[in-house]
PDB file of C-alpha atoms and ligand atoms in Angstrom:
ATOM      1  CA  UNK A   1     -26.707   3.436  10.279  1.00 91.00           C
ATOM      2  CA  UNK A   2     -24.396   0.244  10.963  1.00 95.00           C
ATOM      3  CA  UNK A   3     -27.433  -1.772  10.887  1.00 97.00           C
ATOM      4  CA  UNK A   4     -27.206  -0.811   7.102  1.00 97.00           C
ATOM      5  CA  UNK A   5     -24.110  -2.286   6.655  1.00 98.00           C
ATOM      6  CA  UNK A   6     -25.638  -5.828   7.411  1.00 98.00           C
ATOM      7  CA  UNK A   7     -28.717  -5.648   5.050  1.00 98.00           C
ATOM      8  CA  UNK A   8     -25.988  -4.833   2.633  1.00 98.00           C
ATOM      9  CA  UNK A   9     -23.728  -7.801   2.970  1.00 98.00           C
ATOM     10  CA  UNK A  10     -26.461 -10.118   2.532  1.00 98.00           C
ATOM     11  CA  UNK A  11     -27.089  -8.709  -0.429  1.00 98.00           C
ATOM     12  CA  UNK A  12     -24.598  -8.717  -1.674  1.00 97.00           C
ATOM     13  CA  UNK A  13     -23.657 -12.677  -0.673  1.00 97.00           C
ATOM     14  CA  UNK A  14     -26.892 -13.278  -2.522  1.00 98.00           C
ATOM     15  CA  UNK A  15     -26.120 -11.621  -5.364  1.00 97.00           C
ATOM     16  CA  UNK A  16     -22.722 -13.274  -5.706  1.00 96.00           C
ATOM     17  CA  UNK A  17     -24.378 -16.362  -4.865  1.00 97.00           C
ATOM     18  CA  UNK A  18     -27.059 -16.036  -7.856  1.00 97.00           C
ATOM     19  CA  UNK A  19     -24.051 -14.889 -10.313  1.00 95.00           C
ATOM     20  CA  UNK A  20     -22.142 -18.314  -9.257  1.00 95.00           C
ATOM     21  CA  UNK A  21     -23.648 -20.696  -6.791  1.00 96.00           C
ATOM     22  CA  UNK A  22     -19.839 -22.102  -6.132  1.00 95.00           C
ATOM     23  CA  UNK A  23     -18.268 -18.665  -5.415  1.00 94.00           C
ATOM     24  CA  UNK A  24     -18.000 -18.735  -1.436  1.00 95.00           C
ATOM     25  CA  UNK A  25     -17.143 -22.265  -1.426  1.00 94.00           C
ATOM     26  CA  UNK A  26     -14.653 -21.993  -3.666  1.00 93.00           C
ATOM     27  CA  UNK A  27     -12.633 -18.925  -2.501  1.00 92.00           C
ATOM     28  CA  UNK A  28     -13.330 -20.498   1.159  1.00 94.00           C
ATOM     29  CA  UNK A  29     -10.630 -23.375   0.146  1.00 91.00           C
ATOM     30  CA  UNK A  30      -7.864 -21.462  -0.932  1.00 87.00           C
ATOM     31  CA  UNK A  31      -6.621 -17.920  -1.800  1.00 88.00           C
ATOM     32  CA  UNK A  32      -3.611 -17.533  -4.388  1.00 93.00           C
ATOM     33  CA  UNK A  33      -3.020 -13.830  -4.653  1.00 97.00           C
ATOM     34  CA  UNK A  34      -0.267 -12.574  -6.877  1.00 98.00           C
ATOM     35  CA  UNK A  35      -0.463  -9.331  -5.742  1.00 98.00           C
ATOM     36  CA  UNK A  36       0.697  -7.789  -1.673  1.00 98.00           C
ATOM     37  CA  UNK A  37      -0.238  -4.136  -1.731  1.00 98.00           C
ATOM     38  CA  UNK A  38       0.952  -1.712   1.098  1.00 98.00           C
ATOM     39  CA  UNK A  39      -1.022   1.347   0.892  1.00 98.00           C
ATOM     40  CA  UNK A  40      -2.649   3.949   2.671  1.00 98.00           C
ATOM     41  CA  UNK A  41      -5.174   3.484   5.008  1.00 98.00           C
ATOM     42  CA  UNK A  42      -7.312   6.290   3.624  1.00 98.00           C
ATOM     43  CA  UNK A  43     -10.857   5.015   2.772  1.00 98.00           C
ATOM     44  CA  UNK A  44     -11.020   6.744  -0.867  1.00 98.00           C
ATOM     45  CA  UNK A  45      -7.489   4.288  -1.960  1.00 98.00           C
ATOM     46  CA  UNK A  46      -9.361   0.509  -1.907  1.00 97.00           C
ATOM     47  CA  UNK A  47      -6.917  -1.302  -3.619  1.00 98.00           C
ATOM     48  CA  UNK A  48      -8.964  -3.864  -5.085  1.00 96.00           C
ATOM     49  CA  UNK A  49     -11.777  -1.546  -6.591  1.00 97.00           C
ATOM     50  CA  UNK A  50      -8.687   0.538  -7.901  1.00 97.00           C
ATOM     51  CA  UNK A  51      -7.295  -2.204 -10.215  1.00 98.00           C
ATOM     52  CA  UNK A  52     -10.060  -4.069 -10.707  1.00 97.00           C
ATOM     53  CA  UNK A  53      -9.410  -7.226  -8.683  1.00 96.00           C
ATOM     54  CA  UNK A  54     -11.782  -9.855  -6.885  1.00 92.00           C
ATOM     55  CA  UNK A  55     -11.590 -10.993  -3.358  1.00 92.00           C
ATOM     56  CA  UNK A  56      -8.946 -13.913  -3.300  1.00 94.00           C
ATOM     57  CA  UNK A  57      -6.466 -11.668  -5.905  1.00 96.00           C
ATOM     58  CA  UNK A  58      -4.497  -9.317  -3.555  1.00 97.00           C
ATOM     59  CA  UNK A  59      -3.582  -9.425  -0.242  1.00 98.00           C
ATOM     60  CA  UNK A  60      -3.614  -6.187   1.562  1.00 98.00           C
ATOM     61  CA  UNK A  61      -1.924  -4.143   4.433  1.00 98.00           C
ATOM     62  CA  UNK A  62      -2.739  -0.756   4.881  1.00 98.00           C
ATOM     63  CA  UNK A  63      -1.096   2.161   7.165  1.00 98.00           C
ATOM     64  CA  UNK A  64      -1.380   5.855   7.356  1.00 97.00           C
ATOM     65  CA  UNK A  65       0.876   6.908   4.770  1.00 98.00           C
ATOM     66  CA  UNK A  66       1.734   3.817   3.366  1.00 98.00           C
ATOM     67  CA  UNK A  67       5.015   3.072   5.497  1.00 98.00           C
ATOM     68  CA  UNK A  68       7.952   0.263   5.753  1.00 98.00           C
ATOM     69  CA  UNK A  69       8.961   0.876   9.354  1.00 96.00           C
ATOM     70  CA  UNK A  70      11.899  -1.629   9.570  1.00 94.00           C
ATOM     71  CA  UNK A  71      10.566  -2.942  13.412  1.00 94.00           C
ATOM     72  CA  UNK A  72       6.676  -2.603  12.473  1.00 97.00           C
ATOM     73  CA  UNK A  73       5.732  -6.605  13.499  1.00 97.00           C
ATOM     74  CA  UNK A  74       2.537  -6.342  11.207  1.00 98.00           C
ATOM     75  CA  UNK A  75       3.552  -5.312   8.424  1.00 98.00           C
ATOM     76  CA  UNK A  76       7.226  -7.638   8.374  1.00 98.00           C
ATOM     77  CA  UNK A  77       4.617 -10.229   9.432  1.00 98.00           C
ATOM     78  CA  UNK A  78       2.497  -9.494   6.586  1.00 98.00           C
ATOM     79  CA  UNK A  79       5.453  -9.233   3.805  1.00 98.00           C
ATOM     80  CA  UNK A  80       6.749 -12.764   5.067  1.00 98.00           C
ATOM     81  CA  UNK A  81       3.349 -14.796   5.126  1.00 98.00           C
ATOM     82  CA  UNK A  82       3.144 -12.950   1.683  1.00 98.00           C
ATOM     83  CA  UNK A  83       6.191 -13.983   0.140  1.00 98.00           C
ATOM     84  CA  UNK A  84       7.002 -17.686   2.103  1.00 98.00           C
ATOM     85  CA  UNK A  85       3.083 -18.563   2.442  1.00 97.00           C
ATOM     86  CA  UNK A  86       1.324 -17.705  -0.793  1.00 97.00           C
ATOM     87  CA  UNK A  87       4.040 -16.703  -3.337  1.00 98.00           C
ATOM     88  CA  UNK A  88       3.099 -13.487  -4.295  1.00 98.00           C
ATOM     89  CA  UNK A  89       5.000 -12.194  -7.745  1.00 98.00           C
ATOM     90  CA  UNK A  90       4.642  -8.636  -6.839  1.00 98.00           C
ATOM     91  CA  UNK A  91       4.751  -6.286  -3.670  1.00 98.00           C
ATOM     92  CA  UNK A  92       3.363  -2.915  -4.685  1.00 98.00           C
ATOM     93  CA  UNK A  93       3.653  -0.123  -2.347  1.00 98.00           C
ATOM     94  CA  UNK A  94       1.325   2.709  -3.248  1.00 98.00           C
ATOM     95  CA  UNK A  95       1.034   5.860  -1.869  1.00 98.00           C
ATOM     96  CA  UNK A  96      -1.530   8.508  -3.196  1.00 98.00           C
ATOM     97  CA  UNK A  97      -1.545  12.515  -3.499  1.00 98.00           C
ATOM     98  CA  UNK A  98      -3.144  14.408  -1.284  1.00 97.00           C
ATOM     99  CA  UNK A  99      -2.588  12.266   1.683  1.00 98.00           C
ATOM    100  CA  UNK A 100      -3.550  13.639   4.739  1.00 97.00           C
ATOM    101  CA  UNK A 101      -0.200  11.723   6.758  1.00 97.00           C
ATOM    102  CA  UNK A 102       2.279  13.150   4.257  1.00 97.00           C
ATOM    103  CA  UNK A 103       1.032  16.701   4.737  1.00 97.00           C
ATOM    104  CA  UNK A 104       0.970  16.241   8.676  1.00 96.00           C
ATOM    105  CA  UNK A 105       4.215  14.982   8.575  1.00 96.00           C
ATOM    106  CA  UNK A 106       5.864  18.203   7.609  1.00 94.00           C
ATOM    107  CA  UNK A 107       3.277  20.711   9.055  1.00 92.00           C
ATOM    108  CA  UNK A 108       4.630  22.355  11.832  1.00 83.00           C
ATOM    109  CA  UNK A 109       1.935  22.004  14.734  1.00 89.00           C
ATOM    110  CA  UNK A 110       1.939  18.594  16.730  1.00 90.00           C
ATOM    111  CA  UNK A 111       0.025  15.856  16.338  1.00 90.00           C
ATOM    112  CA  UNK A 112       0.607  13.615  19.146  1.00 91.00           C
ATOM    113  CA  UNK A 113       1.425   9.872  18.513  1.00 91.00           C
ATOM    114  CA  UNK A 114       1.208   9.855  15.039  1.00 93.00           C
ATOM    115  CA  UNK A 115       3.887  12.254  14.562  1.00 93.00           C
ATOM    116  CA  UNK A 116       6.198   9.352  15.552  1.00 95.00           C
ATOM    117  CA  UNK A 117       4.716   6.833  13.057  1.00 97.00           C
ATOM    118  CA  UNK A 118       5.651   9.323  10.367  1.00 97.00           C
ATOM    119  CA  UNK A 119       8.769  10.237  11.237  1.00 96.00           C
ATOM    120  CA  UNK A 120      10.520   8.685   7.776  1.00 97.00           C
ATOM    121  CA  UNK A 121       8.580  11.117   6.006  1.00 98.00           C
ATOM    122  CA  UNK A 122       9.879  14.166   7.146  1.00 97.00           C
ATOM    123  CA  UNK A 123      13.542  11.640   7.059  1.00 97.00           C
ATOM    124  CA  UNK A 124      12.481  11.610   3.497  1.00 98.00           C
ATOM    125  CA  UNK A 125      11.985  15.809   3.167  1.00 98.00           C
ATOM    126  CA  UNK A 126      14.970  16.240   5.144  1.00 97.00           C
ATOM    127  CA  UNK A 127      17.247  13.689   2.025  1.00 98.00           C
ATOM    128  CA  UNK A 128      15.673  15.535  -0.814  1.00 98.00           C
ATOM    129  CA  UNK A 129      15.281  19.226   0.557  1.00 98.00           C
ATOM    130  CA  UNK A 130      16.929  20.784  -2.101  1.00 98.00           C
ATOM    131  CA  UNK A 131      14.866  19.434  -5.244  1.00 98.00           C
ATOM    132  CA  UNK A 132      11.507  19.998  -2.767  1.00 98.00           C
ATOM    133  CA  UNK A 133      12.437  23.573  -1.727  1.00 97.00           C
ATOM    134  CA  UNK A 134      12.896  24.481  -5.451  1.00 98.00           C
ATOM    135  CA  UNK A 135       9.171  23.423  -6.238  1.00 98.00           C
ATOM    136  CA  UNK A 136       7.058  26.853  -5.252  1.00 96.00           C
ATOM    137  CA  UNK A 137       4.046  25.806  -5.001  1.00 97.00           C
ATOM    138  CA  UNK A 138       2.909  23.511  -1.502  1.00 96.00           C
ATOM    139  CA  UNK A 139       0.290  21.778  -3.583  1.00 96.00           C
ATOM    140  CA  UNK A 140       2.816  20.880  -6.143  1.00 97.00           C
ATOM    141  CA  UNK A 141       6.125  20.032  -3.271  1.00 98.00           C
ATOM    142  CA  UNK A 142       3.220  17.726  -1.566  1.00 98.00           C
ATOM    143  CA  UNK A 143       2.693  15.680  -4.538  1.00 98.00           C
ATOM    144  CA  UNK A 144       6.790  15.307  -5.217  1.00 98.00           C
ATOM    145  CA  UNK A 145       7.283  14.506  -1.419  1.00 98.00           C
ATOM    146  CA  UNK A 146       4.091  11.318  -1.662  1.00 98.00           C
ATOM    147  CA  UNK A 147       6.284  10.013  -4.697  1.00 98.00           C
ATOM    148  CA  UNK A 148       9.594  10.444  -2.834  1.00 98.00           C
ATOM    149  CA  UNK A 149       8.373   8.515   0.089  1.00 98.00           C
ATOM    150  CA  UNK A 150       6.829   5.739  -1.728  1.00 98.00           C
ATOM    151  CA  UNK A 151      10.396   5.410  -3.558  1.00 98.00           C
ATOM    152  CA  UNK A 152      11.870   5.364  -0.131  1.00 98.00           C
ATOM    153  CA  UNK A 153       9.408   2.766   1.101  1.00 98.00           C
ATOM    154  CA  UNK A 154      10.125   0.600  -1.908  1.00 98.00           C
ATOM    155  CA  UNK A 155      13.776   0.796  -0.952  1.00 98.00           C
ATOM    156  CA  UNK A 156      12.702  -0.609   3.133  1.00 98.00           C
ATOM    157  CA  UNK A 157      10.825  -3.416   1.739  1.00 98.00           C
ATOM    158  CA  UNK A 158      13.463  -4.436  -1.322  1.00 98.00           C
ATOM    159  CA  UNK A 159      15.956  -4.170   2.469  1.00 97.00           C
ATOM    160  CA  UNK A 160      13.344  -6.748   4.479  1.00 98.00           C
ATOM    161  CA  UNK A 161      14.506  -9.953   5.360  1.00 97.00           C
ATOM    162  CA  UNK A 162      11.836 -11.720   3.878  1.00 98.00           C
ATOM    163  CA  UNK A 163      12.713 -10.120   0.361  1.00 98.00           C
ATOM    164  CA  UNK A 164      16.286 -10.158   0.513  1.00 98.00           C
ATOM    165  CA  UNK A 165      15.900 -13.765   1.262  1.00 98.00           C
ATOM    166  CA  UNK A 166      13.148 -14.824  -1.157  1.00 98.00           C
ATOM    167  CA  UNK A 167      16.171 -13.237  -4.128  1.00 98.00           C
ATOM    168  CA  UNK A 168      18.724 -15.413  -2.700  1.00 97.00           C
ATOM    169  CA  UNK A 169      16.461 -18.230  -2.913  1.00 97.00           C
ATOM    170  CA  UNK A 170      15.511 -17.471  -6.551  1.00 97.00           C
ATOM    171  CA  UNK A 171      12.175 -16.951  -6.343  1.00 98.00           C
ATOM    172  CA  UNK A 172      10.240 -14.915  -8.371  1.00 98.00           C
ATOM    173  CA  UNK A 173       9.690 -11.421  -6.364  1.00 98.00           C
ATOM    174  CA  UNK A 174       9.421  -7.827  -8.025  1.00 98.00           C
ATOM    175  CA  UNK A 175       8.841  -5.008  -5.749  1.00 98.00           C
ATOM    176  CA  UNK A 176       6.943  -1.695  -7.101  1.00 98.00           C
ATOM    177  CA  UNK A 177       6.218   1.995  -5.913  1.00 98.00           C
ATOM    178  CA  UNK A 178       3.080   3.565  -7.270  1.00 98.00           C
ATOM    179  CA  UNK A 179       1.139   6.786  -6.493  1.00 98.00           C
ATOM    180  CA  UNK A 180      -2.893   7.216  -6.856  1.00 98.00           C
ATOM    181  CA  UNK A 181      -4.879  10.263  -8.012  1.00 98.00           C
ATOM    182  CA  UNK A 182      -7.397  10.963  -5.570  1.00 98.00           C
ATOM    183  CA  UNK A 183      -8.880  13.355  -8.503  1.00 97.00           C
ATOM    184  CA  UNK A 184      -8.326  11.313 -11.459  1.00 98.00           C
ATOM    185  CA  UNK A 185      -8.359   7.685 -10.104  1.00 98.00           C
ATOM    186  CA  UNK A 186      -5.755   6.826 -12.003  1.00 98.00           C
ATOM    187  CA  UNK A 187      -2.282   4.546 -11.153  1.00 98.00           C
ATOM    188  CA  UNK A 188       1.176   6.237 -12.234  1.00 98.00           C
ATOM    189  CA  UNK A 189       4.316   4.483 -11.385  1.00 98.00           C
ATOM    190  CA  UNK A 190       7.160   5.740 -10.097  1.00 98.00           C
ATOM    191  CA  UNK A 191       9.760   3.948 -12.113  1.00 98.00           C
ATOM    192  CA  UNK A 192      11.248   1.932  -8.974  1.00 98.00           C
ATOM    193  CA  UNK A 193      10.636  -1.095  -9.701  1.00 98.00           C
ATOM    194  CA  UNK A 194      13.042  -3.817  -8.828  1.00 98.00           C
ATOM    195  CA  UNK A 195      13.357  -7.638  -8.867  1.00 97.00           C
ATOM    196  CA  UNK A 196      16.597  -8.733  -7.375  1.00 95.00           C
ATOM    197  CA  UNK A 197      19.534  -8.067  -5.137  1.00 89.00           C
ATOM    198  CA  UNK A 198      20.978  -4.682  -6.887  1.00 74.00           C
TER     199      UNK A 198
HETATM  200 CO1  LIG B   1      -2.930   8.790   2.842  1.00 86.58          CO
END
Protein backbone atom coordinates (compact mmCIF):
# COMPACT_ATOMS: atom_id res chain seq x y z
CA UNK A 1 0.00 0.00 0.00
CA UNK A 2 2.66 2.88 0.79
CA UNK A 3 4.80 1.38 -1.75
CA UNK A 4 1.99 2.82 -4.06
CA UNK A 5 2.50 6.09 -3.05
CA UNK A 6 6.11 6.06 -4.60
CA UNK A 7 5.22 4.60 -8.09
CA UNK A 8 2.84 7.47 -7.96
CA UNK A 9 5.14 10.37 -7.38
CA UNK A 10 7.30 9.40 -10.11
CA UNK A 11 4.68 9.61 -12.17
CA UNK A 12 3.64 12.13 -11.60
CA UNK A 13 7.33 14.12 -11.66
CA UNK A 14 7.39 12.64 -15.13
CA UNK A 15 4.40 13.80 -16.19
CA UNK A 16 5.06 17.34 -14.98
CA UNK A 17 8.36 16.97 -16.40
CA UNK A 18 6.96 16.04 -20.06
CA UNK A 19 4.23 19.01 -19.68
CA UNK A 20 7.35 21.51 -18.94
CA UNK A 21 10.87 20.25 -18.84
CA UNK A 22 11.78 23.56 -16.58
CA UNK A 23 9.02 23.02 -13.96
CA UNK A 24 11.10 21.50 -10.92
CA UNK A 25 13.93 23.67 -11.60
CA UNK A 26 12.14 26.51 -11.67
CA UNK A 27 9.84 26.29 -8.58
CA UNK A 28 13.18 24.79 -6.85
CA UNK A 29 14.63 28.59 -6.97
CA UNK A 30 12.02 30.44 -5.47
CA UNK A 31 8.40 30.29 -4.16
CA UNK A 32 6.24 33.65 -4.14
CA UNK A 33 2.90 32.66 -2.72
CA UNK A 34 0.25 35.28 -2.29
CA UNK A 35 -1.85 33.24 -0.48
CA UNK A 36 -1.22 31.70 3.70
CA UNK A 37 -4.16 29.43 4.35
CA UNK A 38 -4.91 28.08 7.94
CA UNK A 39 -7.27 25.31 7.66
CA UNK A 40 -8.26 22.13 8.88
CA UNK A 41 -6.25 19.31 8.93
CA UNK A 42 -8.98 17.04 7.60
CA UNK A 43 -7.78 15.16 4.45
CA UNK A 44 -11.10 15.90 2.28
CA UNK A 45 -10.18 20.22 2.74
CA UNK A 46 -6.68 20.33 0.39
CA UNK A 47 -6.44 23.79 -0.03
CA UNK A 48 -4.73 23.91 -3.18
CA UNK A 49 -7.00 21.37 -5.16
CA UNK A 50 -9.93 23.50 -3.58
CA UNK A 51 -9.05 26.79 -5.38
CA UNK A 52 -7.30 25.62 -8.01
CA UNK A 53 -3.71 26.58 -7.22
CA UNK A 54 -0.18 25.04 -8.20
CA UNK A 55 2.58 24.11 -5.90
CA UNK A 56 4.63 27.41 -5.28
CA UNK A 57 0.99 29.57 -4.95
CA UNK A 58 -0.08 29.08 -1.27
CA UNK A 59 1.59 28.38 1.66
CA UNK A 60 -0.18 26.18 4.06
CA UNK A 61 -0.68 25.37 7.85
CA UNK A 62 -3.15 23.09 8.84
CA UNK A 63 -4.68 22.13 12.47
CA UNK A 64 -7.63 20.25 13.70
CA UNK A 65 -10.22 22.73 13.50
CA UNK A 66 -8.50 25.34 11.94
CA UNK A 67 -7.29 27.31 15.19
CA UNK A 68 -5.28 30.71 16.16
CA UNK A 69 -4.08 29.65 19.60
CA UNK A 70 -2.34 32.94 20.65
CA UNK A 71 0.97 30.74 22.22
CA UNK A 72 0.83 27.95 19.34
CA UNK A 73 4.87 28.45 18.17
CA UNK A 74 3.97 26.83 14.70
CA UNK A 75 1.50 28.43 13.61
CA UNK A 76 2.83 32.34 14.96
CA UNK A 77 5.98 30.92 13.31
CA UNK A 78 4.22 30.19 10.23
CA UNK A 79 2.08 33.64 10.04
CA UNK A 80 5.49 35.61 10.53
CA UNK A 81 7.77 33.76 7.87
CA UNK A 82 4.46 34.34 5.86
CA UNK A 83 4.04 37.87 6.18
CA UNK A 84 8.03 39.22 6.84
CA UNK A 85 9.58 36.35 4.47
CA UNK A 86 7.46 36.03 1.36
CA UNK A 87 4.86 38.87 1.45
CA UNK A 88 1.81 37.18 1.28
CA UNK A 89 -1.37 39.66 0.32
CA UNK A 90 -3.83 37.46 1.98
CA UNK A 91 -4.17 35.14 5.16
CA UNK A 92 -7.30 33.06 4.74
CA UNK A 93 -8.47 31.06 7.56
CA UNK A 94 -10.94 28.42 6.49
CA UNK A 95 -12.82 26.24 8.39
CA UNK A 96 -15.32 23.67 6.80
CA UNK A 97 -18.84 22.09 7.93
CA UNK A 98 -19.01 19.04 9.24
CA UNK A 99 -15.76 19.08 11.01
CA UNK A 100 -15.17 16.38 13.14
CA UNK A 101 -13.05 18.95 15.95
CA UNK A 102 -15.95 21.40 16.07
CA UNK A 103 -18.48 18.69 16.89
CA UNK A 104 -16.03 17.10 19.58
CA UNK A 105 -15.55 20.24 21.00
CA UNK A 106 -19.02 20.60 22.36
CA UNK A 107 -19.96 16.85 22.74
CA UNK A 108 -20.11 15.98 26.12
CA UNK A 109 -17.87 12.72 26.53
CA UNK A 110 -13.98 13.29 26.83
CA UNK A 111 -11.57 13.12 24.48
CA UNK A 112 -8.33 13.30 26.12
CA UNK A 113 -5.65 15.82 24.87
CA UNK A 114 -7.41 17.19 22.20
CA UNK A 115 -10.10 18.49 24.25
CA UNK A 116 -7.52 21.11 25.36
CA UNK A 117 -6.47 22.12 21.81
CA UNK A 118 -10.11 22.99 21.24
CA UNK A 119 -10.92 24.68 24.03
CA UNK A 120 -11.70 28.25 22.02
CA UNK A 121 -14.35 26.47 20.40
CA UNK A 122 -16.52 25.69 23.03
CA UNK A 123 -15.04 29.69 24.29
CA UNK A 124 -16.70 30.44 21.04
CA UNK A 125 -20.31 28.41 21.93
CA UNK A 126 -20.12 29.71 25.29
CA UNK A 127 -19.97 33.97 23.50
CA UNK A 128 -22.75 33.20 21.12
CA UNK A 129 -25.07 30.71 23.14
CA UNK A 130 -28.02 32.52 22.70
CA UNK A 131 -28.19 32.86 18.73
CA UNK A 132 -26.83 28.88 18.73
CA UNK A 133 -29.44 27.63 21.26
CA UNK A 134 -32.21 29.25 19.12
CA UNK A 135 -31.13 27.11 15.98
CA UNK A 136 -33.16 23.54 16.61
CA UNK A 137 -31.67 21.50 14.65
CA UNK A 138 -27.74 20.03 15.75
CA UNK A 139 -26.94 19.63 12.09
CA UNK A 140 -27.93 23.14 11.42
CA UNK A 141 -26.26 24.84 15.19
CA UNK A 142 -22.97 22.77 13.93
CA UNK A 143 -22.71 24.54 10.75
CA UNK A 144 -23.41 28.24 12.56
CA UNK A 145 -20.84 27.29 15.35
CA UNK A 146 -17.78 26.23 12.20
CA UNK A 147 -18.62 29.86 10.84
CA UNK A 148 -18.55 31.47 14.31
CA UNK A 149 -15.21 30.03 15.07
CA UNK A 150 -13.58 30.80 11.89
CA UNK A 151 -14.83 34.56 12.55
CA UNK A 152 -13.25 34.23 15.91
CA UNK A 153 -10.03 32.85 14.47
CA UNK A 154 -9.89 35.67 11.97
CA UNK A 155 -10.15 38.04 14.89
CA UNK A 156 -6.67 35.99 16.77
CA UNK A 157 -4.74 36.32 13.68
CA UNK A 158 -5.90 40.19 12.66
CA UNK A 159 -4.56 40.36 17.00
CA UNK A 160 -0.93 38.51 16.05
CA UNK A 161 2.03 40.40 16.29
CA UNK A 162 3.17 39.71 13.03
CA UNK A 163 -0.14 41.27 11.52
CA UNK A 164 -0.60 44.04 13.74
CA UNK A 165 2.87 44.94 12.83
CA UNK A 166 2.95 44.29 9.07
CA UNK A 167 -0.42 47.31 9.23
CA UNK A 168 1.74 49.62 11.05
CA UNK A 169 4.36 49.13 8.60
CA UNK A 170 1.98 49.67 5.64
CA UNK A 171 2.19 46.72 3.99
CA UNK A 172 -0.26 45.23 2.05
CA UNK A 173 -2.06 42.42 4.38
CA UNK A 174 -5.89 41.41 4.22
CA UNK A 175 -6.98 38.74 6.50
CA UNK A 176 -10.16 36.43 5.51
CA UNK A 177 -12.52 33.76 7.20
CA UNK A 178 -14.03 31.22 4.88
CA UNK A 179 -16.02 27.97 5.39
CA UNK A 180 -15.92 24.77 2.88
CA UNK A 181 -18.76 22.41 1.89
CA UNK A 182 -17.67 19.05 2.42
CA UNK A 183 -20.96 18.16 0.21
CA UNK A 184 -20.87 20.77 -2.31
CA UNK A 185 -17.12 21.69 -2.58
CA UNK A 186 -17.81 24.95 -2.71
CA UNK A 187 -16.01 28.29 -0.80
CA UNK A 188 -18.55 30.77 1.03
CA UNK A 189 -17.14 33.62 2.92
CA UNK A 190 -17.99 34.76 5.97
CA UNK A 191 -17.95 38.47 5.43
CA UNK A 192 -14.87 39.11 7.92
CA UNK A 193 -12.61 40.24 6.00
CA UNK A 194 -10.26 42.91 7.14
CA UNK A 195 -7.12 44.81 6.00
CA UNK A 196 -5.95 47.17 8.64
CA UNK A 197 -5.82 48.21 12.24
CA UNK A 198 -9.80 48.68 12.97
CO1 LIG B 1 -12.19 19.78 10.47
Amino acid sequence: MIERLFQQNVAWAKAKTAQDPEYFMRLSRLQAPKYLWIGCSDSRVPADAITGLQPGEIFVHRNVANLAHPADLNYLSVLQFAIDGLKVEHVIVCGHYGCGGVRAAVERSQHGLIDNWLQPIRDTAERNAAELEAIPEETERLKRLCELSVIRQVGRVCEATPVQDAWLRGQTLSVHGWVYGLEDGLLRSLNCSRSGIA
